[in-house]
Amino acid sequence: MRKIIVTIDGYSSCGKSTLAKRLSERLGFLYIDSGAMYRAITLYILRNRIDWEDEMAVKEALENIHLEFLYNNANGKNEIYLNGENVEYLIRDMLVAENVSQVAAVKAVRDFAVAAQRAIGTQKGIVMDGRDIGTAVFPHAEVKIFLTADFSVRVGRRFKELVEKNPNITIEEVEHNLEMRDYIDSHREHSPLKQAADAVILDNSQLSPDETLSKAMNMVESLSNAH
Ligand code: CDP
């Protein structure tokens, strides 16, 4: 497979990262989880009690943030590091999930994350998932997938994932978090979540991860040949 850019965008918890990771393995490409970058920035902002509505304070904070992805041989994952600390697991915390969409709506935060994502993209041969990858980050990507799933399916999937780490979490909390993030992500002023005009929709409500991967592979094969 020649080196191209594959973008996977969509609402929260529709299986973007599962698909992106497996697709990248199949293609021999690099997988980048752009959401992890917004989550790591949010973690830094929360830890340092920075007011994200204060533009100067956010800009100053961003100057002190260094993000990188390092490959973990043990699990085959590219994990995110915030100023040298592996925060891959900490950033999945509910406290981060409750604040990340507000932080990700700040223009300076987006400019910072998008610049870093584009820098990674110069090497091509990547699969990147997020909200605005096909619309704003790589508008000329060869393959753009817009992944969707029914709301109740998405809530069920995310609840199952989170309850393993935190048995006290309730389905209502997860439901409320997804509803809130989907709303903020799709209504923000700067690069809101929306389907790119040239993206193909893949609804995986009724599909297993294997079936989703095989449909996505078909899309990649036919679209990359068309370019
Ligand atoms: O895993 P999940 O789909 O729930 O979220 P994520 O991909 O980890 O992204 C977390 C949050 O980061 C999203 O709710 C968005 O607010 C923000 N985000 C964004 O604004 N743009 C992106 N390209 C990726 C994530």
Short mmCIF file of C-alpha atoms and ligand atoms in Angstrom, two decimals:
data_model
loop_
_atom_site.label_atom_id
_atom_site.label_comp_id
_atom_site.label_asym_id
_atom_site.label_seq_id
_atom_site.Cartn_x
_atom_site.Cartn_y
_atom_site.Cartn_z
CA MET A 1 0.00 0.00 0.00
CA ARG A 2 1.46 3.36 -0.96
CA LYS A 3 1.84 5.89 1.85
CA ILE A 4 -1.28 7.99 2.16
CA ILE A 5 -3.24 9.80 4.88
CA VAL A 6 -6.38 8.16 6.23
CA THR A 7 -8.62 10.26 8.49
CA ILE A 8 -11.33 8.89 10.76
CA ASP A 9 -13.66 11.44 12.33
CA GLY A 10 -16.86 11.11 14.29
CA TYR A 11 -18.70 11.52 17.56
CA SER A 12 -17.43 10.27 20.87
CA SER A 13 -17.17 6.52 21.48
CA CYS A 14 -18.14 5.23 18.08
CA GLY A 15 -15.01 3.09 17.91
CA LYS A 16 -12.70 5.45 16.05
CA SER A 17 -9.58 4.50 17.97
CA THR A 18 -10.27 0.75 17.75
CA LEU A 19 -10.72 1.03 14.00
CA ALA A 20 -7.81 3.45 13.49
CA LYS A 21 -5.39 1.27 15.43
CA ARG A 22 -6.34 -1.92 13.60
CA LEU A 23 -6.38 -0.21 10.22
CA SER A 24 -2.91 1.21 10.83
CA GLU A 25 -1.60 -2.25 11.76
CA ARG A 26 -3.12 -3.76 8.63
CA LEU A 27 -1.67 -1.02 6.42
CA GLY A 28 1.70 -0.79 8.20
CA PHE A 29 0.98 2.90 8.89
CA LEU A 30 1.47 5.06 11.97
CA TYR A 31 -1.63 5.59 14.14
CA ILE A 32 -2.11 8.96 15.80
CA ASP A 33 -4.89 9.55 18.34
CA SER A 34 -5.49 13.30 18.07
CA GLY A 35 -7.99 13.18 20.96
CA ALA A 36 -5.15 12.07 23.26
CA MET A 37 -3.43 15.40 22.55
CA TYR A 38 -6.50 17.41 23.66
CA ARG A 39 -6.87 15.14 26.67
CA ALA A 40 -3.19 15.60 27.67
CA ILE A 41 -3.46 19.40 27.32
CA THR A 42 -6.59 19.26 29.49
CA LEU A 43 -4.77 17.21 32.11
CA TYR A 44 -2.00 19.84 32.23
CA ILE A 45 -4.54 22.65 32.53
CA LEU A 46 -6.43 20.90 35.34
CA ARG A 47 -3.28 19.97 37.26
CA ASN A 48 -2.00 23.54 37.10
CA ARG A 49 -5.42 25.06 37.79
CA ILE A 50 -5.29 27.21 34.67
CA ASP A 51 -8.40 29.14 33.68
CA TRP A 52 -8.95 28.10 30.06
CA GLU A 53 -11.07 31.17 29.42
CA ASP A 54 -8.01 33.33 30.08
CA GLU A 55 -6.31 33.51 26.69
CA MET A 56 -2.94 34.72 27.98
CA ALA A 57 -2.82 32.02 30.64
CA VAL A 58 -3.61 29.33 28.07
CA LYS A 59 -0.95 30.62 25.67
CA GLU A 60 1.61 30.63 28.46
CA ALA A 61 0.62 27.10 29.47
CA LEU A 62 1.00 25.86 25.89
CA GLU A 63 4.57 27.14 25.83
CA ASN A 64 5.31 24.75 28.67
CA ILE A 65 3.65 21.73 27.10
CA HIS A 66 5.61 19.20 25.12
CA LEU A 67 3.67 16.27 23.67
CA GLU A 68 5.06 13.20 21.98
CA PHE A 69 3.92 9.71 21.06
CA LEU A 70 6.26 6.84 21.89
CA TYR A 71 5.77 3.26 20.82
CA ASN A 72 5.25 0.74 23.62
CA ASN A 73 6.65 -2.62 22.54
CA ALA A 74 4.73 -4.47 25.25
CA ASN A 75 1.27 -3.64 23.89
CA GLY A 76 2.01 -2.41 20.38
CA LYS A 77 0.50 1.00 21.14
CA ASN A 78 1.74 4.49 20.46
CA GLU A 79 1.34 6.13 23.86
CA ILE A 80 1.20 9.81 24.65
CA TYR A 81 3.77 11.59 26.84
CA LEU A 82 3.19 14.96 28.46
CA ASN A 83 6.52 16.64 29.28
CA GLY A 84 8.20 13.26 29.43
CA GLU A 85 5.51 11.52 31.53
CA ASN A 86 3.43 8.69 30.11
CA VAL A 87 -0.16 9.92 30.58
CA GLU A 88 -1.88 7.48 28.20
CA TYR A 89 -3.97 5.99 31.00
CA LEU A 90 -4.48 9.08 33.19
CA ILE A 91 -6.07 11.01 30.35
CA ARG A 92 -8.92 8.48 30.06
CA ASP A 93 -10.14 9.59 33.49
CA MET A 94 -13.67 10.97 33.81
CA LEU A 95 -12.35 14.27 35.19
CA VAL A 96 -10.49 14.83 31.94
CA ALA A 97 -13.52 13.72 29.90
CA GLU A 98 -15.68 16.26 31.75
CA ASN A 99 -13.45 19.18 30.75
CA VAL A 100 -11.76 18.23 27.49
CA SER A 101 -14.37 19.59 25.08
CA GLN A 102 -14.32 23.01 26.74
CA VAL A 103 -10.51 23.10 26.50
CA ALA A 104 -10.52 21.77 22.93
CA ALA A 105 -12.83 24.61 21.87
CA VAL A 106 -10.18 27.24 22.73
CA LYS A 107 -8.58 28.62 19.56
CA ALA A 108 -5.00 28.69 20.90
CA VAL A 109 -5.33 25.06 21.98
CA ARG A 110 -6.58 24.02 18.54
CA ASP A 111 -3.82 25.95 16.74
CA PHE A 112 -1.23 24.23 18.92
CA ALA A 113 -2.64 20.71 18.46
CA VAL A 114 -3.31 21.09 14.71
CA ALA A 115 0.26 22.32 14.08
CA ALA A 116 1.61 19.26 15.91
CA GLN A 117 -0.72 16.93 13.97
CA ARG A 118 0.30 18.42 10.63
CA ALA A 119 3.98 18.06 11.53
CA ILE A 120 3.41 14.34 12.12
CA GLY A 121 1.47 14.13 8.85
CA THR A 122 4.42 15.23 6.75
CA GLN A 123 5.78 11.69 6.99
CA LYS A 124 2.58 10.27 5.36
CA GLY A 125 1.54 6.66 5.84
CA ILE A 126 -0.65 7.61 8.79
CA VAL A 127 -4.11 6.96 10.17
CA MET A 128 -5.33 9.79 12.40
CA ASP A 129 -8.64 9.86 14.24
CA GLY A 130 -10.47 12.80 15.79
CA ARG A 131 -13.17 15.35 15.08
CA ASP A 132 -11.70 17.72 12.47
CA ILE A 133 -8.96 15.66 10.83
CA GLY A 134 -10.65 15.34 7.43
CA THR A 135 -12.07 18.88 7.50
CA ALA A 136 -9.36 21.06 9.04
CA VAL A 137 -6.13 19.17 9.71
CA PHE A 138 -5.75 17.22 6.45
CA PRO A 139 -8.41 18.53 4.04
CA HIS A 140 -6.49 16.87 1.18
CA ALA A 141 -6.26 13.41 2.77
CA GLU A 142 -6.68 10.58 0.26
CA VAL A 143 -9.16 8.64 2.41
CA LYS A 144 -11.68 10.16 4.82
CA ILE A 145 -14.00 8.03 6.90
CA PHE A 146 -16.82 9.43 9.03
CA LEU A 147 -17.61 6.78 11.60
CA THR A 148 -21.01 6.76 13.30
CA ALA A 149 -23.03 4.54 15.62
CA ASP A 150 -26.39 4.88 17.43
CA PHE A 151 -26.20 6.91 20.64
CA SER A 152 -27.27 4.00 22.88
CA VAL A 153 -24.64 1.74 21.31
CA ARG A 154 -21.96 4.36 21.91
CA VAL A 155 -23.00 4.84 25.54
CA GLY A 156 -22.94 1.07 26.11
CA ARG A 157 -19.47 0.71 24.61
CA ARG A 158 -17.94 3.55 26.61
CA PHE A 159 -19.64 2.40 29.85
CA LYS A 160 -18.17 -1.08 29.41
CA GLU A 161 -14.71 0.41 28.90
CA LEU A 162 -14.87 2.77 31.90
CA VAL A 163 -16.56 0.48 34.43
CA GLU A 164 -13.59 -1.89 34.26
CA LYS A 165 -11.40 0.82 35.77
CA ASN A 166 -14.03 2.51 37.94
CA PRO A 167 -16.84 0.25 39.22
CA ASN A 168 -18.68 3.26 40.68
CA ILE A 169 -19.35 4.89 37.35
CA THR A 170 -23.00 4.99 36.27
CA ILE A 171 -24.51 4.67 32.83
CA GLU A 172 -26.21 8.08 33.35
CA GLU A 173 -22.84 9.76 33.92
CA VAL A 174 -21.47 8.30 30.71
CA GLU A 175 -24.63 9.24 28.81
CA HIS A 176 -24.46 12.80 30.07
CA ASN A 177 -20.74 13.11 29.24
CA LEU A 178 -21.16 11.90 25.65
CA GLU A 179 -24.19 14.13 25.11
CA MET A 180 -22.33 17.17 26.42
CA ARG A 181 -19.13 16.53 24.44
CA ASP A 182 -20.99 15.78 21.21
CA TYR A 183 -22.88 19.05 21.61
CA ILE A 184 -19.84 21.21 22.39
CA ASP A 185 -17.68 19.49 19.73
CA SER A 186 -20.24 20.04 16.98
CA HIS A 187 -21.24 23.59 17.96
CA ARG A 188 -17.89 25.23 18.68
CA GLU A 189 -16.73 28.16 16.57
CA HIS A 190 -13.36 26.77 15.45
CA SER A 191 -13.29 23.61 13.32
CA PRO A 192 -16.44 21.99 14.73
CA LEU A 193 -17.06 18.29 14.31
CA LYS A 194 -18.79 17.69 11.00
CA GLN A 195 -18.58 15.29 8.15
CA ALA A 196 -16.21 16.41 5.39
CA ALA A 197 -18.00 16.75 2.05
CA ASP A 198 -15.78 14.04 0.57
CA ALA A 199 -15.87 11.65 3.56
CA VAL A 200 -17.55 8.26 3.36
CA ILE A 201 -19.93 7.32 6.17
CA LEU A 202 -19.44 4.05 8.00
CA ASP A 203 -22.15 3.18 10.55
CA ASN A 204 -20.92 0.42 12.82
CA SER A 205 -23.92 0.16 15.19
CA GLN A 206 -24.51 -3.42 14.09
CA LEU A 207 -20.94 -4.33 13.14
CA SER A 208 -18.21 -6.13 15.08
CA PRO A 209 -14.70 -4.62 15.15
CA ASP A 210 -13.64 -7.18 12.50
CA GLU A 211 -16.55 -6.28 10.22
CA THR A 212 -15.85 -2.56 10.68
CA LEU A 213 -12.20 -3.12 9.78
CA SER A 214 -13.04 -5.08 6.68
CA LYS A 215 -15.47 -2.41 5.43
CA ALA A 216 -12.88 0.29 6.13
CA MET A 217 -10.20 -1.70 4.27
CA ASN A 218 -12.49 -1.88 1.23
CA MET A 219 -12.94 1.89 1.39
CA VAL A 220 -9.19 2.48 1.68
CA GLU A 221 -8.45 0.18 -1.26
CA SER A 222 -11.01 1.71 -3.57
CA LEU A 223 -10.35 5.33 -2.59
CA SER A 224 -6.57 5.15 -2.63
CA ASN A 225 -6.71 3.65 -6.13
CA ALA A 226 -8.93 6.52 -7.23
CA HIS A 227 -6.26 9.11 -6.26
O1 CDP B 1 -12.50 8.67 22.80
P1 CDP B 1 -13.51 9.74 22.52
O2 CDP B 1 -14.08 9.63 21.14
O3 CDP B 1 -14.54 9.85 23.56
O4 CDP B 1 -12.74 11.13 22.59
P2 CDP B 1 -11.28 11.51 22.13
O5 CDP B 1 -11.04 11.14 20.71
O6 CDP B 1 -10.32 11.01 23.15
O7 CDP B 1 -11.34 13.10 22.18
C1 CDP B 1 -11.57 13.79 23.37
C2 CDP B 1 -12.08 15.18 23.08
O8 CDP B 1 -11.04 15.91 22.41
C3 CDP B 1 -13.28 15.29 22.16
O9 CDP B 1 -14.52 15.19 22.84
C4 CDP B 1 -13.10 16.69 21.56
O10 CDP B 1 -13.59 17.68 22.42
C5 CDP B 1 -11.59 16.83 21.49
N1 CDP B 1 -11.06 16.58 20.14
C6 CDP B 1 -11.11 17.59 19.21
O11 CDP B 1 -11.64 18.65 19.49
N2 CDP B 1 -10.54 17.42 17.98
C7 CDP B 1 -9.96 16.27 17.66
N3 CDP B 1 -9.39 16.15 16.46
C8 CDP B 1 -9.93 15.20 18.57
C9 CDP B 1 -10.52 15.37 19.81
#
